[in-house]
PDB file of C-alpha atoms in Angstrom:
ATOM      1  CA  UNK A 921     -15.560  21.572 -12.334  1.00  0.00           C
ATOM      2  CA  UNK A 922     -16.712  20.025 -15.670  1.00  0.00           C
ATOM      3  CA  UNK A 923     -18.267  16.537 -15.199  1.00  0.00           C
ATOM      4  CA  UNK A 924     -15.599  14.798 -17.297  1.00  0.00           C
ATOM      5  CA  UNK A 925     -12.832  16.242 -15.109  1.00  0.00           C
ATOM      6  CA  UNK A 926     -14.528  15.014 -11.949  1.00  0.00           C
ATOM      7  CA  UNK A 927     -14.811  11.526 -13.453  1.00  0.00           C
ATOM      8  CA  UNK A 928     -11.159  11.611 -14.518  1.00  0.00           C
ATOM      9  CA  UNK A 929      -9.984  12.554 -11.028  1.00  0.00           C
ATOM     10  CA  UNK A 930     -12.096   9.757  -9.541  1.00  0.00           C
ATOM     11  CA  UNK A 931     -10.684   7.183 -11.984  1.00  0.00           C
ATOM     12  CA  UNK A 932      -7.129   8.368 -11.340  1.00  0.00           C
ATOM     13  CA  UNK A 933      -7.640   8.075  -7.608  1.00  0.00           C
ATOM     14  CA  UNK A 934      -9.037   4.572  -8.004  1.00  0.00           C
ATOM     15  CA  UNK A 935      -6.154   3.438 -10.216  1.00  0.00           C
ATOM     16  CA  UNK A 936      -3.487   4.894  -7.939  1.00  0.00           C
ATOM     17  CA  UNK A 937      -5.189   3.355  -4.907  1.00  0.00           C
ATOM     18  CA  UNK A 938      -5.164  -0.073  -6.599  1.00  0.00           C
ATOM     19  CA  UNK A 939      -1.465   0.379  -7.348  1.00  0.00           C
ATOM     20  CA  UNK A 940      -0.797   1.308  -3.721  1.00  0.00           C
ATOM     21  CA  UNK A 941       0.518   4.793  -4.564  1.00  0.00           C
ATOM     22  CA  UNK A 942      -2.127   6.818  -2.775  1.00  0.00           C
ATOM     23  CA  UNK A 943      -1.939   7.088   1.003  1.00  0.00           C
ATOM     24  CA  UNK A 944      -3.711   4.405   3.002  1.00  0.00           C
ATOM     25  CA  UNK A 945      -7.242   5.204   3.989  1.00  0.00           C
ATOM     26  CA  UNK A 946      -7.974   5.399   7.713  1.00  0.00           C
ATOM     27  CA  UNK A 947     -11.196   3.694   8.603  1.00  0.00           C
ATOM     28  CA  UNK A 948     -13.878   6.048   9.950  1.00  0.00           C
ATOM     29  CA  UNK A 949     -14.757   3.898  12.921  1.00  0.00           C
ATOM     30  CA  UNK A 950     -15.411   4.837  16.527  1.00  0.00           C
ATOM     31  CA  UNK A 951     -12.339   3.859  18.498  1.00  0.00           C
ATOM     32  CA  UNK A 952     -12.974   1.660  21.516  1.00  0.00           C
ATOM     33  CA  UNK A 953      -9.787   0.853  23.479  1.00  0.00           C
ATOM     34  CA  UNK A 954      -9.245  -2.878  23.878  1.00  0.00           C
ATOM     35  CA  UNK A 955     -11.926  -3.859  21.350  1.00  0.00           C
ATOM     36  CA  UNK A 956      -9.615  -6.064  19.301  1.00  0.00           C
ATOM     37  CA  UNK A 957      -8.076  -7.601  22.419  1.00  0.00           C
ATOM     38  CA  UNK A 958     -11.566  -8.610  23.593  1.00  0.00           C
ATOM     39  CA  UNK A 959     -12.634 -10.270  20.327  1.00  0.00           C
ATOM     40  CA  UNK A 960     -13.473 -13.975  20.618  1.00  0.00           C
ATOM     41  CA  UNK A 961     -16.103 -14.620  17.923  1.00  0.00           C
ATOM     42  CA  UNK A 962     -16.810 -13.988  14.227  1.00  0.00           C
ATOM     43  CA  UNK A 963     -19.727 -11.800  15.255  1.00  0.00           C
ATOM     44  CA  UNK A 964     -17.399  -9.507  17.197  1.00  0.00           C
ATOM     45  CA  UNK A 965     -15.050  -9.217  14.205  1.00  0.00           C
ATOM     46  CA  UNK A 966     -17.999  -8.305  11.982  1.00  0.00           C
ATOM     47  CA  UNK A 967     -19.162  -5.724  14.512  1.00  0.00           C
ATOM     48  CA  UNK A 968     -15.727  -4.111  14.322  1.00  0.00           C
ATOM     49  CA  UNK A 969     -15.359  -4.069  10.523  1.00  0.00           C
ATOM     50  CA  UNK A 970     -18.903  -3.317   9.280  1.00  0.00           C
ATOM     51  CA  UNK A 971     -18.549   0.484   9.695  1.00  0.00           C
ATOM     52  CA  UNK A 972     -15.394   0.522   7.544  1.00  0.00           C
ATOM     53  CA  UNK A 973     -17.332   0.633   4.242  1.00  0.00           C
ATOM     54  CA  UNK A 974     -19.430  -1.296   1.756  1.00  0.00           C
ATOM     55  CA  UNK A 975     -16.808  -3.980   1.080  1.00  0.00           C
ATOM     56  CA  UNK A 976     -16.639  -4.762   4.787  1.00  0.00           C
ATOM     57  CA  UNK A 977     -20.422  -4.814   5.055  1.00  0.00           C
ATOM     58  CA  UNK A 978     -20.392  -7.696   2.519  1.00  0.00           C
ATOM     59  CA  UNK A 979     -17.579  -9.637   4.246  1.00  0.00           C
ATOM     60  CA  UNK A 980     -18.310 -13.259   5.202  1.00  0.00           C
ATOM     61  CA  UNK A 981     -16.276 -15.180   7.802  1.00  0.00           C
ATOM     62  CA  UNK A 982     -16.017 -18.724   9.133  1.00  0.00           C
ATOM     63  CA  UNK A 983     -17.010 -21.902   7.235  1.00  0.00           C
ATOM     64  CA  UNK A 984     -18.690 -19.867   4.508  1.00  0.00           C
ATOM     65  CA  UNK A 985     -15.427 -18.046   3.710  1.00  0.00           C
ATOM     66  CA  UNK A 986     -13.197 -21.112   3.338  1.00  0.00           C
ATOM     67  CA  UNK A 987     -14.285 -21.819  -0.258  1.00  0.00           C
ATOM     68  CA  UNK A 988     -12.600 -18.623  -1.468  1.00  0.00           C
ATOM     69  CA  UNK A 989      -9.202 -20.038  -0.424  1.00  0.00           C
ATOM     70  CA  UNK A 990      -9.420 -23.474  -2.061  1.00  0.00           C
ATOM     71  CA  UNK A 991      -6.353 -22.909  -4.313  1.00  0.00           C
ATOM     72  CA  UNK A 992      -4.252 -23.025  -1.116  1.00  0.00           C
ATOM     73  CA  UNK A 993      -5.870 -26.097   0.487  1.00  0.00           C
ATOM     74  CA  UNK A 994      -2.724 -28.233   0.046  1.00  0.00           C
ATOM     75  CA  UNK A 995      -0.266 -25.539   1.153  1.00  0.00           C
ATOM     76  CA  UNK A 996       0.800 -23.908   4.417  1.00  0.00           C
ATOM     77  CA  UNK A 997      -1.724 -21.167   3.662  1.00  0.00           C
ATOM     78  CA  UNK A 998      -4.659 -23.584   3.911  1.00  0.00           C
ATOM     79  CA  UNK A 999      -7.645 -22.122   5.784  1.00  0.00           C
ATOM     80  CA  UNK A1000      -8.923 -24.848   8.070  1.00  0.00           C
ATOM     81  CA  UNK A1001     -11.332 -25.199  10.959  1.00  0.00           C
ATOM     82  CA  UNK A1002     -13.291 -22.132   9.850  1.00  0.00           C
ATOM     83  CA  UNK A1003     -10.637 -19.939  11.492  1.00  0.00           C
ATOM     84  CA  UNK A1004     -10.546 -16.894   9.249  1.00  0.00           C
ATOM     85  CA  UNK A1005      -9.179 -14.198  11.565  1.00  0.00           C
ATOM     86  CA  UNK A1006      -5.998 -14.060  13.635  1.00  0.00           C
ATOM     87  CA  UNK A1007      -4.508 -11.730  16.232  1.00  0.00           C
ATOM     88  CA  UNK A1008      -0.955 -10.374  16.000  1.00  0.00           C
ATOM     89  CA  UNK A1009       0.975  -7.227  16.875  1.00  0.00           C
ATOM     90  CA  UNK A1010       2.059  -6.060  13.417  1.00  0.00           C
ATOM     91  CA  UNK A1011       2.899  -2.471  14.377  1.00  0.00           C
ATOM     92  CA  UNK A1012       4.869  -3.505  17.480  1.00  0.00           C
ATOM     93  CA  UNK A1013       3.020  -1.190  19.888  1.00  0.00           C
ATOM     94  CA  UNK A1014       1.962  -3.876  22.368  1.00  0.00           C
ATOM     95  CA  UNK A1015      -1.685  -3.842  21.222  1.00  0.00           C
ATOM     96  CA  UNK A1016      -3.185  -6.774  19.275  1.00  0.00           C
ATOM     97  CA  UNK A1017      -4.120  -6.248  15.610  1.00  0.00           C
ATOM     98  CA  UNK A1018      -6.191  -8.454  13.295  1.00  0.00           C
ATOM     99  CA  UNK A1019      -5.476 -10.357  10.096  1.00  0.00           C
ATOM    100  CA  UNK A1020      -8.802 -11.170   8.442  1.00  0.00           C
ATOM    101  CA  UNK A1021      -9.305 -13.741   5.667  1.00  0.00           C
ATOM    102  CA  UNK A1022     -12.876 -13.058   4.599  1.00  0.00           C
ATOM    103  CA  UNK A1023     -14.931 -13.761   1.484  1.00  0.00           C
ATOM    104  CA  UNK A1024     -16.718 -11.041  -0.447  1.00  0.00           C
ATOM    105  CA  UNK A1025     -18.984 -12.367  -3.203  1.00  0.00           C
ATOM    106  CA  UNK A1026     -16.931 -15.355  -4.432  1.00  0.00           C
ATOM    107  CA  UNK A1027     -13.473 -13.846  -4.001  1.00  0.00           C
ATOM    108  CA  UNK A1028     -11.002 -13.704  -1.091  1.00  0.00           C
ATOM    109  CA  UNK A1029     -10.968 -10.460   0.860  1.00  0.00           C
ATOM    110  CA  UNK A1030      -7.730 -10.154   2.858  1.00  0.00           C
ATOM    111  CA  UNK A1031      -6.956  -7.181   5.102  1.00  0.00           C
ATOM    112  CA  UNK A1032      -5.495  -6.158   8.451  1.00  0.00           C
ATOM    113  CA  UNK A1033      -7.037  -3.963  11.122  1.00  0.00           C
ATOM    114  CA  UNK A1034      -4.456  -2.254  13.314  1.00  0.00           C
ATOM    115  CA  UNK A1035      -5.042  -0.793  16.762  1.00  0.00           C
ATOM    116  CA  UNK A1036      -2.760   2.250  16.830  1.00  0.00           C
ATOM    117  CA  UNK A1037      -3.753   3.179  20.364  1.00  0.00           C
ATOM    118  CA  UNK A1038      -5.859   6.133  19.180  1.00  0.00           C
ATOM    119  CA  UNK A1039      -7.756   4.708  16.189  1.00  0.00           C
ATOM    120  CA  UNK A1040      -8.344   1.625  14.055  1.00  0.00           C
ATOM    121  CA  UNK A1041      -6.483   1.536  10.747  1.00  0.00           C
ATOM    122  CA  UNK A1042      -7.342  -0.756   7.832  1.00  0.00           C
ATOM    123  CA  UNK A1043      -4.244  -1.803   5.861  1.00  0.00           C
ATOM    124  CA  UNK A1044      -4.100  -3.920   2.716  1.00  0.00           C
ATOM    125  CA  UNK A1045      -1.392  -2.214   0.674  1.00  0.00           C
ATOM    126  CA  UNK A1046       0.163  -5.650   0.047  1.00  0.00           C
ATOM    127  CA  UNK A1047      -2.606  -6.436  -2.494  1.00  0.00           C
ATOM    128  CA  UNK A1048      -2.300  -5.142  -6.073  1.00  0.00           C
ATOM    129  CA  UNK A1049      -5.686  -5.760  -7.693  1.00  0.00           C
ATOM    130  CA  UNK A1050      -4.468  -4.556 -11.088  1.00  0.00           C
ATOM    131  CA  UNK A1051      -1.739  -7.178 -11.466  1.00  0.00           C
ATOM    132  CA  UNK A1052      -2.577  -9.947  -8.976  1.00  0.00           C
ATOM    133  CA  UNK A1053      -5.457 -12.145  -7.813  1.00  0.00           C
ATOM    134  CA  UNK A1054      -6.396 -14.708  -5.161  1.00  0.00           C
ATOM    135  CA  UNK A1055      -4.661 -13.205  -2.103  1.00  0.00           C
ATOM    136  CA  UNK A1056      -4.074 -15.075   1.147  1.00  0.00           C
ATOM    137  CA  UNK A1057      -1.905 -14.488   4.217  1.00  0.00           C
ATOM    138  CA  UNK A1058      -0.884 -15.922   7.563  1.00  0.00           C
ATOM    139  CA  UNK A1059       0.933 -14.686  10.650  1.00  0.00           C
ATOM    140  CA  UNK A1060       4.518 -15.809  11.263  1.00  0.00           C
ATOM    141  CA  UNK A1061       7.055 -14.804  13.920  1.00  0.00           C
ATOM    142  CA  UNK A1062      10.676 -13.866  13.189  1.00  0.00           C
ATOM    143  CA  UNK A1063      13.167 -12.333  15.581  1.00  0.00           C
ATOM    144  CA  UNK A1064      10.531 -11.743  18.217  1.00  0.00           C
ATOM    145  CA  UNK A1065       8.152  -9.816  15.947  1.00  0.00           C
ATOM    146  CA  UNK A1066       4.925 -10.674  14.150  1.00  0.00           C
ATOM    147  CA  UNK A1067       5.170 -10.626  10.361  1.00  0.00           C
ATOM    148  CA  UNK A1068       2.788 -11.208   7.501  1.00  0.00           C
ATOM    149  CA  UNK A1069       3.486 -14.058   5.101  1.00  0.00           C
ATOM    150  CA  UNK A1070       1.523 -13.201   2.000  1.00  0.00           C
ATOM    151  CA  UNK A1071       0.776 -15.046  -1.255  1.00  0.00           C
ATOM    152  CA  UNK A1072      -1.169 -14.365  -4.437  1.00  0.00           C
ATOM    153  CA  UNK A1073      -1.299 -15.321  -8.133  1.00  0.00           C
ATOM    154  CA  UNK A1074      -0.787 -13.411 -11.376  1.00  0.00           C
ATOM    155  CA  UNK A1075      -3.837 -11.665 -12.797  1.00  0.00           C
ATOM    156  CA  UNK A1076      -3.515 -13.582 -16.059  1.00  0.00           C
ATOM    157  CA  UNK A1077      -4.462 -17.263 -16.194  1.00  0.00           C
ATOM    158  CA  UNK A1078      -2.792 -20.202 -17.913  1.00  0.00           C
ATOM    159  CA  UNK A1079      -3.889 -21.714 -21.206  1.00  0.00           C
ATOM    160  CA  UNK A1080      -6.392 -24.008 -19.470  1.00  0.00           C
ATOM    161  CA  UNK A1081      -7.713 -21.271 -17.223  1.00  0.00           C
ATOM    162  CA  UNK A1082      -5.576 -22.326 -14.268  1.00  0.00           C
ATOM    163  CA  UNK A1083      -4.028 -19.949 -11.745  1.00  0.00           C
ATOM    164  CA  UNK A1084      -0.347 -19.261 -12.497  1.00  0.00           C
ATOM    165  CA  UNK A1085       2.542 -17.199 -11.184  1.00  0.00           C
ATOM    166  CA  UNK A1086       2.130 -17.753  -7.464  1.00  0.00           C
ATOM    167  CA  UNK A1087       4.292 -15.401  -5.428  1.00  0.00           C
ATOM    168  CA  UNK A1088       5.075 -15.548  -1.706  1.00  0.00           C
ATOM    169  CA  UNK A1089       6.394 -12.582   0.292  1.00  0.00           C
ATOM    170  CA  UNK A1090       7.430 -12.047   3.906  1.00  0.00           C
ATOM    171  CA  UNK A1091       6.296  -8.588   4.989  1.00  0.00           C
ATOM    172  CA  UNK A1092       6.805  -6.278   7.949  1.00  0.00           C
ATOM    173  CA  UNK A1093       4.713  -3.256   8.936  1.00  0.00           C
ATOM    174  CA  UNK A1094       6.840  -0.099   8.703  1.00  0.00           C
ATOM    175  CA  UNK A1095       5.848   3.591   8.584  1.00  0.00           C
ATOM    176  CA  UNK A1096       2.201   2.986   7.841  1.00  0.00           C
ATOM    177  CA  UNK A1097       2.272  -0.012   5.506  1.00  0.00           C
ATOM    178  CA  UNK A1098       3.605  -3.502   4.838  1.00  0.00           C
ATOM    179  CA  UNK A1099       6.953  -3.761   3.014  1.00  0.00           C
ATOM    180  CA  UNK A1100       9.421  -6.530   2.250  1.00  0.00           C
ATOM    181  CA  UNK A1101      10.937  -7.873   5.468  1.00  0.00           C
ATOM    182  CA  UNK A1102      14.498  -6.802   6.241  1.00  0.00           C
ATOM    183  CA  UNK A1103      16.150  -8.753   9.050  1.00  0.00           C
ATOM    184  CA  UNK A1104      19.006  -6.243   9.499  1.00  0.00           C
ATOM    185  CA  UNK A1105      18.006  -2.699   8.527  1.00  0.00           C
ATOM    186  CA  UNK A1106      20.826  -0.157   8.718  1.00  0.00           C
ATOM    187  CA  UNK A1107      19.873   3.335   9.994  1.00  0.00           C
ATOM    188  CA  UNK A1108      20.574   6.033   7.414  1.00  0.00           C
ATOM    189  CA  UNK A1109      20.510   9.827   7.345  1.00  0.00           C
ATOM    190  CA  UNK A1110      19.128  11.626   4.305  1.00  0.00           C
ATOM    191  CA  UNK A1111      20.287  15.011   3.004  1.00  0.00           C
ATOM    192  CA  UNK A1112      17.628  15.340   0.305  1.00  0.00           C
ATOM    193  CA  UNK A1113      15.097  13.425  -1.743  1.00  0.00           C
ATOM    194  CA  UNK A1114      13.239  14.224  -4.964  1.00  0.00           C
ATOM    195  CA  UNK A1115      10.215  12.334  -6.289  1.00  0.00           C
ATOM    196  CA  UNK A1116       8.754  13.105  -9.718  1.00  0.00           C
ATOM    197  CA  UNK A1117       5.909  11.317 -11.453  1.00  0.00           C
ATOM    198  CA  UNK A1118       4.016  11.713 -14.720  1.00  0.00           C
ATOM    199  CA  UNK A1119       0.628  10.228 -15.442  1.00  0.00           C
ATOM    200  CA  UNK A1120      -1.742  10.618 -18.386  1.00  0.00           C
ATOM    201  CA  UNK A1121      -5.336   9.463 -18.802  1.00  0.00           C
ATOM    202  CA  UNK A1122      -7.702  12.196 -20.004  1.00  0.00           C
ATOM    203  CA  UNK A1123      -5.651  14.378 -17.670  1.00  0.00           C
ATOM    204  CA  UNK A1124      -1.891  14.792 -17.736  1.00  0.00           C
ATOM    205  CA  UNK A1125      -0.609  15.041 -14.169  1.00  0.00           C
ATOM    206  CA  UNK A1126       2.923  16.021 -13.246  1.00  0.00           C
ATOM    207  CA  UNK A1127       3.885  15.769  -9.581  1.00  0.00           C
ATOM    208  CA  UNK A1128       7.094  16.785  -7.843  1.00  0.00           C
ATOM    209  CA  UNK A1129       7.819  16.292  -4.141  1.00  0.00           C
ATOM    210  CA  UNK A1130      11.150  17.453  -2.727  1.00  0.00           C
ATOM    211  CA  UNK A1131      12.506  16.921   0.780  1.00  0.00           C
ATOM    212  CA  UNK A1132      15.520  18.891   1.967  1.00  0.00           C
ATOM    213  CA  UNK A1133      16.397  18.745   5.628  1.00  0.00           C
ATOM    214  CA  UNK A1134      13.157  19.305   7.529  1.00  0.00           C
ATOM    215  CA  UNK A1135      11.387  20.977   4.599  1.00  0.00           C
ATOM    216  CA  UNK A1136       9.006  19.278   2.143  1.00  0.00           C
ATOM    217  CA  UNK A1137       7.770  20.940  -1.049  1.00  0.00           C
ATOM    218  CA  UNK A1138       4.798  19.646  -3.038  1.00  0.00           C
ATOM    219  CA  UNK A1139       4.055  20.727  -6.626  1.00  0.00           C
ATOM    220  CA  UNK A1140       1.428  19.244  -8.956  1.00  0.00           C
ATOM    221  CA  UNK A1141       0.033  20.383 -12.296  1.00  0.00           C
ATOM    222  CA  UNK A1142      -3.070  18.866 -13.896  1.00  0.00           C
ATOM    223  CA  UNK A1143      -3.925  19.549 -17.542  1.00  0.00           C
ATOM    224  CA  UNK A1144      -6.931  18.246 -19.444  1.00  0.00           C
ATOM    225  CA  UNK A1145      -5.485  16.223 -22.344  1.00  0.00           C
ATOM    226  CA  UNK A1146      -8.381  17.299 -24.601  1.00  0.00           C
ATOM    227  CA  UNK A1147      -8.416  20.971 -23.593  1.00  0.00           C
ATOM    228  CA  UNK A1148      -5.129  22.508 -22.487  1.00  0.00           C
ATOM    229  CA  UNK A1149      -6.959  25.564 -21.136  1.00  0.00           C
ATOM    230  CA  UNK A1150      -8.257  23.335 -18.342  1.00  0.00           C
ATOM    231  CA  UNK A1151      -5.211  23.599 -16.167  1.00  0.00           C
ATOM    232  CA  UNK A1152      -4.809  23.609 -12.390  1.00  0.00           C
ATOM    233  CA  UNK A1153      -1.795  23.957 -10.148  1.00  0.00           C
ATOM    234  CA  UNK A1154      -1.326  22.967  -6.507  1.00  0.00           C
ATOM    235  CA  UNK A1155       1.783  23.715  -4.502  1.00  0.00           C
ATOM    236  CA  UNK A1156       2.824  23.894  -0.897  1.00  0.00           C
ATOM    237  CA  UNK A1157       5.978  24.119   1.164  1.00  0.00           C
ATOM    238  CA  UNK A1158       6.013  23.221   4.849  1.00  0.00           C
ATOM    239  CA  UNK A1159       8.188  21.875   7.622  1.00  0.00           C
ATOM    240  CA  UNK A1160       8.058  18.223   8.580  1.00  0.00           C
ATOM    241  CA  UNK A1161       7.517  17.509  12.240  1.00  0.00           C
ATOM    242  CA  UNK A1162      10.231  15.406  13.912  1.00  0.00           C
ATOM    243  CA  UNK A1163       7.802  12.447  13.960  1.00  0.00           C
ATOM    244  CA  UNK A1164       7.041  12.802  10.232  1.00  0.00           C
ATOM    245  CA  UNK A1165      10.720  13.018   9.300  1.00  0.00           C
ATOM    246  CA  UNK A1166      11.422   9.975  11.474  1.00  0.00           C
ATOM    247  CA  UNK A1167       8.737   7.977   9.632  1.00  0.00           C
ATOM    248  CA  UNK A1168      10.345   8.863   6.319  1.00  0.00           C
ATOM    249  CA  UNK A1169      13.896   8.089   7.460  1.00  0.00           C
ATOM    250  CA  UNK A1170      12.768   4.834   9.067  1.00  0.00           C
ATOM    251  CA  UNK A1171      11.120   3.689   5.851  1.00  0.00           C
ATOM    252  CA  UNK A1172      14.067   4.640   3.631  1.00  0.00           C
ATOM    253  CA  UNK A1173      16.442   2.825   5.982  1.00  0.00           C
ATOM    254  CA  UNK A1174      14.262  -0.270   6.243  1.00  0.00           C
ATOM    255  CA  UNK A1175      13.770  -0.771   2.504  1.00  0.00           C
ATOM    256  CA  UNK A1176      17.536  -0.285   2.036  1.00  0.00           C
ATOM    257  CA  UNK A1177      16.964   2.067  -0.902  1.00  0.00           C
ATOM    258  CA  UNK A1178      20.661   2.215  -1.854  1.00  0.00           C
ATOM    259  CA  UNK A1179      20.672  -1.525  -2.618  1.00  0.00           C
ATOM    260  CA  UNK A1180      17.590  -1.370  -4.855  1.00  0.00           C
ATOM    261  CA  UNK A1181      17.872  -1.624  -8.610  1.00  0.00           C
ATOM    262  CA  UNK A1182      18.345   1.566 -10.630  1.00  0.00           C
ATOM    263  CA  UNK A1183      15.401   0.787 -12.920  1.00  0.00           C
ATOM    264  CA  UNK A1184      12.154  -1.166 -12.759  1.00  0.00           C
ATOM    265  CA  UNK A1185       9.994  -2.096 -15.724  1.00  0.00           C
ATOM    266  CA  UNK A1186      11.131  -2.481 -19.323  1.00  0.00           C
ATOM    267  CA  UNK A1187       8.048  -1.067 -21.095  1.00  0.00           C
ATOM    268  CA  UNK A1188       5.830   1.732 -19.879  1.00  0.00           C
ATOM    269  CA  UNK A1189       2.201   0.613 -19.566  1.00  0.00           C
ATOM    270  CA  UNK A1190      -0.584   3.079 -20.360  1.00  0.00           C
ATOM    271  CA  UNK A1191      -2.401   4.721 -17.451  1.00  0.00           C
ATOM    272  CA  UNK A1192       0.344   4.015 -14.925  1.00  0.00           C
ATOM    273  CA  UNK A1193       2.576   6.641 -13.280  1.00  0.00           C
ATOM    274  CA  UNK A1194       6.165   6.932 -14.472  1.00  0.00           C
ATOM    275  CA  UNK A1195       8.277   7.694 -11.389  1.00  0.00           C
ATOM    276  CA  UNK A1196      11.794   9.095 -11.021  1.00  0.00           C
ATOM    277  CA  UNK A1197      13.314   9.040  -7.542  1.00  0.00           C
ATOM    278  CA  UNK A1198      16.575  10.541  -6.270  1.00  0.00           C
ATOM    279  CA  UNK A1199      17.849  10.102  -2.723  1.00  0.00           C
ATOM    280  CA  UNK A1200      21.050  11.703  -1.432  1.00  0.00           C
ATOM    281  CA  UNK A1201      22.505  10.524   1.867  1.00  0.00           C
ATOM    282  CA  UNK A1202      24.415  12.531   4.454  1.00  0.00           C
ATOM    283  CA  UNK A1203      27.721  11.825   2.667  1.00  0.00           C
ATOM    284  CA  UNK A1204      26.471  13.223  -0.641  1.00  0.00           C
ATOM    285  CA  UNK A1205      26.101   9.810  -2.297  1.00  0.00           C
ATOM    286  CA  UNK A1206      23.110   9.731  -4.629  1.00  0.00           C
ATOM    287  CA  UNK A1207      20.792   6.903  -5.652  1.00  0.00           C
ATOM    288  CA  UNK A1208      18.623   7.342  -8.743  1.00  0.00           C
ATOM    289  CA  UNK A1209      15.727   5.009  -9.507  1.00  0.00           C
ATOM    290  CA  UNK A1210      13.581   5.003 -12.674  1.00  0.00           C
ATOM    291  CA  UNK A1211      10.313   3.191 -12.023  1.00  0.00           C
ATOM    292  CA  UNK A1212       8.527   3.025 -15.383  1.00  0.00           C
ATOM    293  CA  UNK A1213       5.128   2.036 -13.991  1.00  0.00           C
ATOM    294  CA  UNK A1214       5.398   3.002 -10.333  1.00  0.00           C
ATOM    295  CA  UNK A1215       5.431  -0.667  -9.372  1.00  0.00           C
ATOM    296  CA  UNK A1216       9.070  -1.325  -8.502  1.00  0.00           C
ATOM    297  CA  UNK A1217       8.779  -2.928  -5.052  1.00  0.00           C
ATOM    298  CA  UNK A1218       6.256  -2.890  -2.246  1.00  0.00           C
ATOM    299  CA  UNK A1219       8.695  -0.770  -0.244  1.00  0.00           C
ATOM    300  CA  UNK A1220       8.965   1.796  -3.045  1.00  0.00           C
ATOM    301  CA  UNK A1221       5.191   1.957  -3.453  1.00  0.00           C
ATOM    302  CA  UNK A1222       4.855   2.591   0.275  1.00  0.00           C
ATOM    303  CA  UNK A1223       7.490   5.338  -0.005  1.00  0.00           C
ATOM    304  CA  UNK A1224       5.564   7.031  -2.833  1.00  0.00           C
ATOM    305  CA  UNK A1225       2.364   6.869  -0.768  1.00  0.00           C
ATOM    306  CA  UNK A1226       4.071   8.330   2.300  1.00  0.00           C
ATOM    307  CA  UNK A1227       5.544  11.214   0.273  1.00  0.00           C
ATOM    308  CA  UNK A1228       2.084  12.076  -1.065  1.00  0.00           C
ATOM    309  CA  UNK A1229       0.670  11.809   2.441  1.00  0.00           C
ATOM    310  CA  UNK A1230       3.305  14.138   3.917  1.00  0.00           C
ATOM    311  CA  UNK A1231       3.466  16.606   1.037  1.00  0.00           C
ATOM    312  CA  UNK A1232      -0.107  17.205  -0.110  1.00  0.00           C
ATOM    313  CA  UNK A1233      -1.810  20.505   0.783  1.00  0.00           C
TER     314      UNK A1233
END
């Protein structure tokens, strides 16, 4: 592979990861049953998270982390008493998970560590580093389940350099990621689904993922924008397992796709994926969504990530 193509693929992966479109990364950590349940100190949290990667190696907890959350000191998100990690059962499997409010360098570093029963999973798909800054979160309970109440600010600053555009969201963990909370999801059955995306930055990448019944088909073409002879094609067709199809149906039902808007974004921004989605239910009713920058809702971004996860060779 030419060096410039390798760099392009790396940059694309980084951008899509920041947008929350790529699948979540599973932390390569030795799984010790009950490790989160047994945690009582900052040192034990650090022992758990250090192997997750360089960002986690730099994480700071306790009193030294509080300064990163000063913009929230007069709100319900205030970090007090040096308590910067909290236990909750986000994935509803009866095992405690962690919400961690750390500091890395001088910025807040917010993430969750889930105990799936077989491995530890790091999840922070609620944070969009391209568009937002200064994340914070806390655990709240609704309807007998633990939820994540999350806040952040716009990436841009005000005229005097102040933080602006604060946004607060109530999120639930569904099918591998956090999405907007739905107090009354209605189970749905899906006949077919088609996802298409186009992305261009040194490479032009066209992706198509189609689900029909229990079958999923993945097709992707990459072309070097400066040399059309540099062209690669990946495609695969396979059957979804019952568990995989259930994850997809559960997510589509929970985000209530049929009630979402038909379009998101008014102007396409360079170096973002343009997404077209079509979902047909069991009655033949279709829902089409044009997502100009692949940023429509947190639920949609999680859906895109799950489709890539299920469909890729």
